[in-house]
Amino acid sequence: MVDRHKDPLTKNPVPIIRQIGRADYESVYEAMRAFTDRRTTETPDEIWLVEHNPVFTLGLAADPAHVLDRHDIPIIQTDRGGEVTYHAPGQIVAYLLFDLRRQRQDGKKYVREFVHLIEQAVIDTLSRYGVLGKRQTGAPGIYITEHPEQHLNGAKIAALGLKVRTNGCTYHGVSLNIDMDLAPFGWINPCGFKNLPVVDLRKLGANTTMEQVRQTLAEELQIKLAAA
């Protein structure tokens, strides 16, 4: 865990990092909601880093028909935005428990800017391992660009979905594929898109470990979100 402190170059405290480790999705989902229920205007923002056991999760407006074949993998309805996605070991999930009211002195929420910063943290994380990532209009998350293997151009490597309550407090977050069994992504329409290729850093040839990428992503999220 990183102690909360004020970054001298920014106006906002650096968010606390909590390393949760391996955990079932439902237990973390319930913990996020409970944390958000009880937080006050003085509660520090936190980033929880987790690896989940295999699970499909559905966003609020998700069409269950996008789960083509569950193969006995649990399906959980959530209150985040977005469609269906898959979580499993070998994927880092960063849950972002923030109070967006403190990100602007006038108290206005800025969800679009918040999402942009999260995506940039993922893009900058990938760049440290020689991978070029990009945003895609109308499809939150990060996609591969300019890869020598043409079939991997446009492949999705990170998925993003948030819940923003009316009081400006957020939970859920972003998942980044590092070294996982990608087959279950073929059993769904990832994020509601048919035939969308999904990739991880291992398949892209990145020479790294889960721990290294976990640390890099944590640092990039802290930098971007404290500087907001």
mmCIF file of C-alpha atoms in Angstrom, residues 74-184:
data_model
loop_
_atom_site.group_PDB
_atom_site.id
_atom_site.type_symbol
_atom_site.label_atom_id
_atom_site.label_comp_id
_atom_site.label_asym_id
_atom_site.label_seq_id
_atom_site.Cartn_x
_atom_site.Cartn_y
_atom_site.Cartn_z
ATOM 1 C CA PRO A 74 -20.223 -17.872 -13.907
ATOM 2 C CA ILE A 75 -22.101 -14.879 -15.317
ATOM 3 C CA ILE A 76 -22.605 -11.914 -12.976
ATOM 4 C CA GLN A 77 -24.846 -8.912 -13.569
ATOM 5 C CA THR A 78 -23.167 -5.697 -12.387
ATOM 6 C CA ASP A 79 -24.017 -1.996 -12.186
ATOM 7 C CA ARG A 80 -21.110 -0.735 -14.322
ATOM 8 C CA GLY A 81 -21.400 0.696 -17.790
ATOM 9 C CA GLY A 82 -20.604 -1.346 -20.868
ATOM 10 C CA GLU A 83 -21.456 -4.764 -22.232
ATOM 11 C CA VAL A 84 -20.063 -8.237 -21.472
ATOM 12 C CA THR A 85 -16.414 -8.903 -20.686
ATOM 13 C CA TYR A 86 -14.278 -11.667 -19.219
ATOM 14 C CA HIS A 87 -11.978 -11.681 -16.190
ATOM 15 C CA ALA A 88 -9.511 -14.438 -15.319
ATOM 16 C CA PRO A 89 -6.027 -15.067 -13.904
ATOM 17 C CA GLY A 90 -3.331 -13.418 -16.010
ATOM 18 C CA GLN A 91 -5.356 -10.225 -16.292
ATOM 19 C CA ILE A 92 -4.881 -7.194 -14.035
ATOM 20 C CA VAL A 93 -8.042 -5.395 -12.971
ATOM 21 C CA ALA A 94 -7.653 -1.911 -11.503
ATOM 22 C CA TYR A 95 -10.721 -0.756 -9.589
ATOM 23 C CA LEU A 96 -10.932 3.026 -9.258
ATOM 24 C CA LEU A 97 -12.689 4.245 -6.128
ATOM 25 C CA PHE A 98 -12.666 8.006 -6.589
ATOM 26 C CA ASP A 99 -14.696 11.035 -5.571
ATOM 27 C CA LEU A 100 -14.811 13.112 -8.755
ATOM 28 C CA ARG A 101 -16.092 16.185 -6.888
ATOM 29 C CA ARG A 102 -12.612 16.805 -5.520
ATOM 30 C CA GLN A 103 -11.062 16.691 -8.977
ATOM 31 C CA ARG A 104 -12.354 20.172 -9.778
ATOM 32 C CA GLN A 105 -12.454 23.146 -7.442
ATOM 33 C CA ASP A 106 -15.909 24.105 -8.700
ATOM 34 C CA GLY A 107 -17.179 20.664 -7.740
ATOM 35 C CA LYS A 108 -18.276 19.697 -11.246
ATOM 36 C CA LYS A 109 -17.905 16.081 -12.248
ATOM 37 C CA TYR A 110 -15.813 15.317 -15.294
ATOM 38 C CA VAL A 111 -16.457 11.711 -16.232
ATOM 39 C CA ARG A 112 -15.242 11.999 -19.829
ATOM 40 C CA GLU A 113 -11.918 13.488 -18.739
ATOM 41 C CA PHE A 114 -11.584 10.840 -16.032
ATOM 42 C CA VAL A 115 -12.049 8.046 -18.577
ATOM 43 C CA HIS A 116 -9.519 9.727 -20.899
ATOM 44 C CA LEU A 117 -6.909 9.749 -18.110
ATOM 45 C CA ILE A 118 -7.509 6.072 -17.304
ATOM 46 C CA GLU A 119 -7.086 5.163 -20.955
ATOM 47 C CA GLN A 120 -3.898 7.231 -21.171
ATOM 48 C CA ALA A 121 -2.478 5.402 -18.162
ATOM 49 C CA VAL A 122 -3.025 2.105 -20.002
ATOM 50 C CA ILE A 123 -1.524 3.451 -23.244
ATOM 51 C CA ASP A 124 1.565 4.669 -21.380
ATOM 52 C CA THR A 125 1.851 1.356 -19.536
ATOM 53 C CA LEU A 126 1.816 -0.545 -22.827
ATOM 54 C CA SER A 127 4.394 1.785 -24.351
ATOM 55 C CA ARG A 128 6.885 0.810 -21.639
ATOM 56 C CA TYR A 129 6.787 -2.713 -23.083
ATOM 57 C CA GLY A 130 7.043 -1.690 -26.713
ATOM 58 C CA VAL A 131 3.329 -1.987 -27.480
ATOM 59 C CA LEU A 132 1.358 0.782 -29.196
ATOM 60 C CA GLY A 133 -2.188 1.217 -27.937
ATOM 61 C CA LYS A 134 -4.970 3.527 -29.085
ATOM 62 C CA ARG A 135 -8.464 4.647 -28.213
ATOM 63 C CA GLN A 136 -11.367 3.848 -30.512
ATOM 64 C CA THR A 137 -14.333 6.180 -30.881
ATOM 65 C CA GLY A 138 -17.511 4.723 -29.431
ATOM 66 C CA ALA A 139 -15.746 1.712 -27.929
ATOM 67 C CA PRO A 140 -14.173 2.387 -24.512
ATOM 68 C CA GLY A 141 -10.942 0.548 -23.839
ATOM 69 C CA ILE A 142 -7.572 0.255 -25.539
ATOM 70 C CA TYR A 143 -6.767 -1.408 -28.854
ATOM 71 C CA ILE A 144 -3.538 -2.418 -30.595
ATOM 72 C CA THR A 145 -2.185 -0.333 -33.457
ATOM 73 C CA GLU A 146 0.707 -0.608 -35.917
ATOM 74 C CA HIS A 147 1.503 -4.237 -35.161
ATOM 75 C CA PRO A 148 3.591 -6.263 -37.654
ATOM 76 C CA GLU A 149 0.982 -9.037 -37.541
ATOM 77 C CA GLN A 150 -1.868 -7.382 -39.400
ATOM 78 C CA HIS A 151 -4.578 -9.531 -37.823
ATOM 79 C CA LEU A 152 -3.667 -8.072 -34.435
ATOM 80 C CA ASN A 153 -4.215 -4.471 -35.515
ATOM 81 C CA GLY A 154 -7.381 -3.364 -33.742
ATOM 82 C CA ALA A 155 -7.289 -6.221 -31.225
ATOM 83 C CA LYS A 156 -8.552 -5.249 -27.785
ATOM 84 C CA ILE A 157 -6.131 -5.512 -24.871
ATOM 85 C CA ALA A 158 -7.908 -3.483 -22.172
ATOM 86 C CA ALA A 159 -11.582 -3.073 -21.255
ATOM 87 C CA LEU A 160 -13.061 -0.182 -19.290
ATOM 88 C CA GLY A 161 -16.343 0.204 -17.452
ATOM 89 C CA LEU A 162 -17.278 2.494 -14.563
ATOM 90 C CA LYS A 163 -20.110 3.196 -12.188
ATOM 91 C CA VAL A 164 -20.476 6.878 -11.305
ATOM 92 C CA ARG A 165 -23.009 7.549 -8.587
ATOM 93 C CA THR A 166 -25.033 10.763 -8.479
ATOM 94 C CA ASN A 167 -22.712 12.060 -5.745
ATOM 95 C CA GLY A 168 -19.704 11.756 -8.085
ATOM 96 C CA CYS A 169 -18.181 8.669 -6.469
ATOM 97 C CA THR A 170 -16.870 5.958 -8.799
ATOM 98 C CA TYR A 171 -16.082 2.268 -8.697
ATOM 99 C CA HIS A 172 -15.373 -0.551 -11.177
ATOM 100 C CA GLY A 173 -12.494 0.312 -13.521
ATOM 101 C CA VAL A 174 -10.172 -1.091 -16.173
ATOM 102 C CA SER A 175 -8.779 -4.547 -16.995
ATOM 103 C CA LEU A 176 -5.502 -5.192 -18.844
ATOM 104 C CA ASN A 177 -4.668 -8.571 -20.394
ATOM 105 C CA ILE A 178 -1.128 -9.722 -19.569
ATOM 106 C CA ASP A 179 -0.730 -13.507 -19.819
ATOM 107 C CA MET A 180 -4.037 -15.361 -19.831
ATOM 108 C CA ASP A 181 -6.108 -17.995 -21.563
ATOM 109 C CA LEU A 182 -7.834 -15.920 -24.240
ATOM 110 C CA ALA A 183 -10.145 -18.707 -25.475
ATOM 111 C CA PRO A 184 -13.184 -17.603 -23.390
#
